[in-house]
């Protein structure tokens, strides 16, 4: 979807129609390019999602353990990552959401570091590492129990602390 359509959705108040509220975390425009290399540093399959102009996750690719993906994207396009099997959130460079930097800032940094680039500066892919966040014991226990249940409601049949039962209910929502 192009950016003109998004602006039209946001500006419908002029003709008396109800304005559709878009989430804050979404792609805004496609003006400044960025080149990224996502690296899966986990032992899990990872789903890579681009958040589109309405803030809806669009699965871009599944990365297997240690696999890499080179993409061309834009500065205002957020990316998120999750475990393909458990849907647990994963992080990139210790952040929940990745926002690309302009390609010329990355390439300019190479010039300043004295890497011997001569002539015109060409785009470089910035490497972004996907990893597992540091979970609390409660979060990890919830994930493990969740992975063994056929139905999240089955958690209430188990002899486990109530805090884990509620954690599983939240996870399922």
PDB file of C-alpha atoms in Angstrom:
ATOM      1  CA  UNK A   1       0.000   0.000   0.000  1.00  0.00           C
ATOM      2  CA  UNK A   2       1.382   3.409  -0.837  1.00  0.00           C
ATOM      3  CA  UNK A   3       1.705   6.309   1.538  1.00  0.00           C
ATOM      4  CA  UNK A   4      -0.995   8.429  -0.177  1.00  0.00           C
ATOM      5  CA  UNK A   5      -3.617   5.810   0.733  1.00  0.00           C
ATOM      6  CA  UNK A   6      -2.541   5.875   4.386  1.00  0.00           C
ATOM      7  CA  UNK A   7      -2.816   9.656   4.524  1.00  0.00           C
ATOM      8  CA  UNK A   8      -6.273   9.394   2.960  1.00  0.00           C
ATOM      9  CA  UNK A   9      -7.379   7.014   5.733  1.00  0.00           C
ATOM     10  CA  UNK A  10      -6.113   9.407   8.363  1.00  0.00           C
ATOM     11  CA  UNK A  11      -7.754  12.446   6.733  1.00  0.00           C
ATOM     12  CA  UNK A  12     -11.327  11.216   6.223  1.00  0.00           C
ATOM     13  CA  UNK A  13     -12.726  13.595   8.875  1.00  0.00           C
ATOM     14  CA  UNK A  14     -13.304  16.258   6.197  1.00  0.00           C
ATOM     15  CA  UNK A  15     -16.123  14.341   4.513  1.00  0.00           C
ATOM     16  CA  UNK A  16     -17.973  13.345   7.694  1.00  0.00           C
ATOM     17  CA  UNK A  17     -16.848   9.711   7.732  1.00  0.00           C
ATOM     18  CA  UNK A  18     -15.541   8.155  10.889  1.00  0.00           C
ATOM     19  CA  UNK A  19     -11.740   8.323  10.974  1.00  0.00           C
ATOM     20  CA  UNK A  20      -9.952   4.989  11.263  1.00  0.00           C
ATOM     21  CA  UNK A  21      -7.395   5.210  14.068  1.00  0.00           C
ATOM     22  CA  UNK A  22      -4.100   3.644  13.105  1.00  0.00           C
ATOM     23  CA  UNK A  23      -1.665   2.229  15.666  1.00  0.00           C
ATOM     24  CA  UNK A  24       1.385   4.300  16.532  1.00  0.00           C
ATOM     25  CA  UNK A  25       3.735   1.403  15.752  1.00  0.00           C
ATOM     26  CA  UNK A  26       3.493   1.078  11.976  1.00  0.00           C
ATOM     27  CA  UNK A  27       5.327   1.972   8.779  1.00  0.00           C
ATOM     28  CA  UNK A  28       4.913   5.640   7.965  1.00  0.00           C
ATOM     29  CA  UNK A  29       6.513   6.350   4.604  1.00  0.00           C
ATOM     30  CA  UNK A  30       8.996   4.911   2.108  1.00  0.00           C
ATOM     31  CA  UNK A  31      11.484   7.688   1.462  1.00  0.00           C
ATOM     32  CA  UNK A  32      14.874   6.936   3.033  1.00  0.00           C
ATOM     33  CA  UNK A  33      16.308   3.528   2.208  1.00  0.00           C
ATOM     34  CA  UNK A  34      18.142   1.224   4.559  1.00  0.00           C
ATOM     35  CA  UNK A  35      19.963  -2.017   3.865  1.00  0.00           C
ATOM     36  CA  UNK A  36      19.877  -4.631   6.607  1.00  0.00           C
ATOM     37  CA  UNK A  37      21.248  -8.118   7.236  1.00  0.00           C
ATOM     38  CA  UNK A  38      19.196  -9.973   9.868  1.00  0.00           C
ATOM     39  CA  UNK A  39      21.168 -12.778  11.529  1.00  0.00           C
ATOM     40  CA  UNK A  40      19.360 -15.442  13.549  1.00  0.00           C
ATOM     41  CA  UNK A  41      21.672 -16.106  16.500  1.00  0.00           C
ATOM     42  CA  UNK A  42      19.246 -18.519  18.147  1.00  0.00           C
ATOM     43  CA  UNK A  43      18.764 -22.272  17.896  1.00  0.00           C
ATOM     44  CA  UNK A  44      15.114 -21.624  17.001  1.00  0.00           C
ATOM     45  CA  UNK A  45      13.263 -20.904  13.783  1.00  0.00           C
ATOM     46  CA  UNK A  46      12.418 -17.196  13.729  1.00  0.00           C
ATOM     47  CA  UNK A  47       9.555 -15.434  11.961  1.00  0.00           C
ATOM     48  CA  UNK A  48      10.561 -12.000  10.664  1.00  0.00           C
ATOM     49  CA  UNK A  49       7.669  -9.523  10.519  1.00  0.00           C
ATOM     50  CA  UNK A  50       7.399  -6.124   8.865  1.00  0.00           C
ATOM     51  CA  UNK A  51       4.722  -3.856  10.381  1.00  0.00           C
ATOM     52  CA  UNK A  52       2.780  -2.439   7.439  1.00  0.00           C
ATOM     53  CA  UNK A  53       1.130   0.975   7.079  1.00  0.00           C
ATOM     54  CA  UNK A  54      -1.822  -0.114   9.247  1.00  0.00           C
ATOM     55  CA  UNK A  55       0.447  -1.633  11.922  1.00  0.00           C
ATOM     56  CA  UNK A  56      -0.440  -5.197  10.887  1.00  0.00           C
ATOM     57  CA  UNK A  57       2.336  -7.784  11.044  1.00  0.00           C
ATOM     58  CA  UNK A  58       3.303  -9.111   7.625  1.00  0.00           C
ATOM     59  CA  UNK A  59       5.430 -12.261   7.816  1.00  0.00           C
ATOM     60  CA  UNK A  60       8.395 -11.546   5.596  1.00  0.00           C
ATOM     61  CA  UNK A  61      10.386 -14.744   6.055  1.00  0.00           C
ATOM     62  CA  UNK A  62      11.159 -17.597   8.413  1.00  0.00           C
ATOM     63  CA  UNK A  63      14.836 -17.810   9.319  1.00  0.00           C
ATOM     64  CA  UNK A  64      16.262 -21.110  10.445  1.00  0.00           C
ATOM     65  CA  UNK A  65      18.949 -21.208  13.177  1.00  0.00           C
ATOM     66  CA  UNK A  66      22.078 -19.277  12.124  1.00  0.00           C
ATOM     67  CA  UNK A  67      20.462 -18.229   8.837  1.00  0.00           C
ATOM     68  CA  UNK A  68      20.869 -14.667   7.482  1.00  0.00           C
ATOM     69  CA  UNK A  69      18.590 -12.459   5.416  1.00  0.00           C
ATOM     70  CA  UNK A  70      19.656  -9.381   3.430  1.00  0.00           C
ATOM     71  CA  UNK A  71      16.863  -6.905   2.739  1.00  0.00           C
ATOM     72  CA  UNK A  72      16.276  -3.438   1.428  1.00  0.00           C
ATOM     73  CA  UNK A  73      13.808  -1.525   3.613  1.00  0.00           C
ATOM     74  CA  UNK A  74      13.059   2.012   4.765  1.00  0.00           C
ATOM     75  CA  UNK A  75      13.875   4.048   7.858  1.00  0.00           C
ATOM     76  CA  UNK A  76      10.296   4.378   9.102  1.00  0.00           C
ATOM     77  CA  UNK A  77       9.522   0.655   8.694  1.00  0.00           C
ATOM     78  CA  UNK A  78       9.522  -1.237  12.019  1.00  0.00           C
ATOM     79  CA  UNK A  79      10.441  -4.929  12.204  1.00  0.00           C
ATOM     80  CA  UNK A  80       9.637  -7.476  14.947  1.00  0.00           C
ATOM     81  CA  UNK A  81      10.640 -11.087  15.482  1.00  0.00           C
ATOM     82  CA  UNK A  82       9.161 -14.127  17.169  1.00  0.00           C
ATOM     83  CA  UNK A  83       9.913 -17.774  17.765  1.00  0.00           C
ATOM     84  CA  UNK A  84       8.140 -19.687  14.970  1.00  0.00           C
ATOM     85  CA  UNK A  85       7.054 -22.524  17.254  1.00  0.00           C
ATOM     86  CA  UNK A  86       6.169 -20.817  20.537  1.00  0.00           C
ATOM     87  CA  UNK A  87       5.414 -17.291  19.198  1.00  0.00           C
ATOM     88  CA  UNK A  88       7.617 -15.917  22.005  1.00  0.00           C
ATOM     89  CA  UNK A  89       8.993 -12.476  21.196  1.00  0.00           C
ATOM     90  CA  UNK A  90      12.633 -12.233  20.267  1.00  0.00           C
ATOM     91  CA  UNK A  91      14.865  -9.183  20.314  1.00  0.00           C
ATOM     92  CA  UNK A  92      17.250  -7.482  17.919  1.00  0.00           C
ATOM     93  CA  UNK A  93      20.281  -5.770  19.381  1.00  0.00           C
ATOM     94  CA  UNK A  94      18.463  -6.128  22.765  1.00  0.00           C
ATOM     95  CA  UNK A  95      15.371  -4.202  21.541  1.00  0.00           C
ATOM     96  CA  UNK A  96      11.795  -5.466  20.977  1.00  0.00           C
ATOM     97  CA  UNK A  97      11.387  -3.482  17.742  1.00  0.00           C
ATOM     98  CA  UNK A  98      13.984  -2.750  15.097  1.00  0.00           C
ATOM     99  CA  UNK A  99      13.955   0.612  13.309  1.00  0.00           C
ATOM    100  CA  UNK A 100      16.426   0.754  10.393  1.00  0.00           C
ATOM    101  CA  UNK A 101      18.970   3.554  10.122  1.00  0.00           C
ATOM    102  CA  UNK A 102      19.545   5.454   6.854  1.00  0.00           C
ATOM    103  CA  UNK A 103      21.997   3.666   4.548  1.00  0.00           C
ATOM    104  CA  UNK A 104      24.185   6.764   4.227  1.00  0.00           C
ATOM    105  CA  UNK A 105      24.780   6.947   8.020  1.00  0.00           C
ATOM    106  CA  UNK A 106      26.008   3.358   8.028  1.00  0.00           C
ATOM    107  CA  UNK A 107      28.257   3.906   4.996  1.00  0.00           C
ATOM    108  CA  UNK A 108      29.521   7.237   6.368  1.00  0.00           C
ATOM    109  CA  UNK A 109      30.539   5.424   9.567  1.00  0.00           C
ATOM    110  CA  UNK A 110      32.774   3.108   7.531  1.00  0.00           C
ATOM    111  CA  UNK A 111      34.523   6.141   6.020  1.00  0.00           C
ATOM    112  CA  UNK A 112      35.131   7.653   9.450  1.00  0.00           C
ATOM    113  CA  UNK A 113      36.543   4.350  10.739  1.00  0.00           C
ATOM    114  CA  UNK A 114      39.121   4.497   7.948  1.00  0.00           C
ATOM    115  CA  UNK A 115      38.184   1.284   6.160  1.00  0.00           C
ATOM    116  CA  UNK A 116      39.801   2.524   2.962  1.00  0.00           C
ATOM    117  CA  UNK A 117      36.668   3.257   0.941  1.00  0.00           C
ATOM    118  CA  UNK A 118      37.545   5.447  -2.036  1.00  0.00           C
ATOM    119  CA  UNK A 119      35.256   7.019  -4.601  1.00  0.00           C
ATOM    120  CA  UNK A 120      31.484   7.228  -4.211  1.00  0.00           C
ATOM    121  CA  UNK A 121      30.008   5.756  -1.052  1.00  0.00           C
ATOM    122  CA  UNK A 122      27.811   2.745  -1.770  1.00  0.00           C
ATOM    123  CA  UNK A 123      25.167   1.320   0.551  1.00  0.00           C
ATOM    124  CA  UNK A 124      26.282  -1.206   3.158  1.00  0.00           C
ATOM    125  CA  UNK A 125      24.044  -3.682   4.933  1.00  0.00           C
ATOM    126  CA  UNK A 126      23.924  -3.108   8.675  1.00  0.00           C
ATOM    127  CA  UNK A 127      24.071  -6.390  10.595  1.00  0.00           C
ATOM    128  CA  UNK A 128      21.267  -6.901  13.088  1.00  0.00           C
ATOM    129  CA  UNK A 129      21.423  -9.841  15.502  1.00  0.00           C
ATOM    130  CA  UNK A 130      18.220 -11.650  16.470  1.00  0.00           C
ATOM    131  CA  UNK A 131      18.466 -13.245  19.899  1.00  0.00           C
ATOM    132  CA  UNK A 132      16.445 -14.584  22.793  1.00  0.00           C
ATOM    133  CA  UNK A 133      15.685 -11.973  25.451  1.00  0.00           C
ATOM    134  CA  UNK A 134      16.563 -12.549  29.066  1.00  0.00           C
ATOM    135  CA  UNK A 135      13.341 -13.977  30.498  1.00  0.00           C
ATOM    136  CA  UNK A 136      12.300 -13.963  34.117  1.00  0.00           C
ATOM    137  CA  UNK A 137      11.793 -17.367  35.728  1.00  0.00           C
ATOM    138  CA  UNK A 138       8.019 -16.800  35.602  1.00  0.00           C
ATOM    139  CA  UNK A 139       8.094 -15.955  31.875  1.00  0.00           C
ATOM    140  CA  UNK A 140      10.234 -18.987  31.028  1.00  0.00           C
ATOM    141  CA  UNK A 141       8.124 -21.355  33.144  1.00  0.00           C
ATOM    142  CA  UNK A 142       4.985 -20.029  31.435  1.00  0.00           C
ATOM    143  CA  UNK A 143       6.533 -20.645  28.006  1.00  0.00           C
ATOM    144  CA  UNK A 144       7.530 -24.209  28.850  1.00  0.00           C
ATOM    145  CA  UNK A 145       4.130 -25.126  30.314  1.00  0.00           C
ATOM    146  CA  UNK A 146       2.355 -23.427  27.390  1.00  0.00           C
ATOM    147  CA  UNK A 147       4.358 -25.486  24.888  1.00  0.00           C
ATOM    148  CA  UNK A 148       3.022 -28.739  26.435  1.00  0.00           C
ATOM    149  CA  UNK A 149      -0.669 -27.782  26.492  1.00  0.00           C
ATOM    150  CA  UNK A 150      -3.169 -28.589  23.760  1.00  0.00           C
ATOM    151  CA  UNK A 151      -5.596 -25.984  25.097  1.00  0.00           C
ATOM    152  CA  UNK A 152      -4.522 -23.035  27.302  1.00  0.00           C
ATOM    153  CA  UNK A 153      -7.538 -23.723  29.545  1.00  0.00           C
ATOM    154  CA  UNK A 154      -5.868 -26.997  30.523  1.00  0.00           C
ATOM    155  CA  UNK A 155      -3.487 -24.935  32.660  1.00  0.00           C
ATOM    156  CA  UNK A 156      -6.267 -24.601  35.243  1.00  0.00           C
ATOM    157  CA  UNK A 157      -6.300 -28.402  35.626  1.00  0.00           C
ATOM    158  CA  UNK A 158      -2.624 -28.499  36.590  1.00  0.00           C
ATOM    159  CA  UNK A 159      -1.214 -28.339  40.090  1.00  0.00           C
ATOM    160  CA  UNK A 160       0.836 -25.182  39.445  1.00  0.00           C
ATOM    161  CA  UNK A 161       0.943 -21.760  41.112  1.00  0.00           C
ATOM    162  CA  UNK A 162      -1.945 -19.434  40.225  1.00  0.00           C
ATOM    163  CA  UNK A 163       0.529 -16.839  38.920  1.00  0.00           C
ATOM    164  CA  UNK A 164       1.600 -19.304  36.202  1.00  0.00           C
ATOM    165  CA  UNK A 165      -2.026 -20.095  35.351  1.00  0.00           C
ATOM    166  CA  UNK A 166      -2.728 -16.398  34.840  1.00  0.00           C
ATOM    167  CA  UNK A 167       0.497 -16.038  32.863  1.00  0.00           C
ATOM    168  CA  UNK A 168      -0.643 -18.794  30.500  1.00  0.00           C
ATOM    169  CA  UNK A 169      -4.058 -17.126  30.161  1.00  0.00           C
ATOM    170  CA  UNK A 170      -2.330 -13.829  29.246  1.00  0.00           C
ATOM    171  CA  UNK A 171      -0.049 -15.655  26.796  1.00  0.00           C
ATOM    172  CA  UNK A 172      -3.069 -17.220  25.082  1.00  0.00           C
ATOM    173  CA  UNK A 173      -4.907 -13.894  24.722  1.00  0.00           C
TER     174      UNK A 173
END
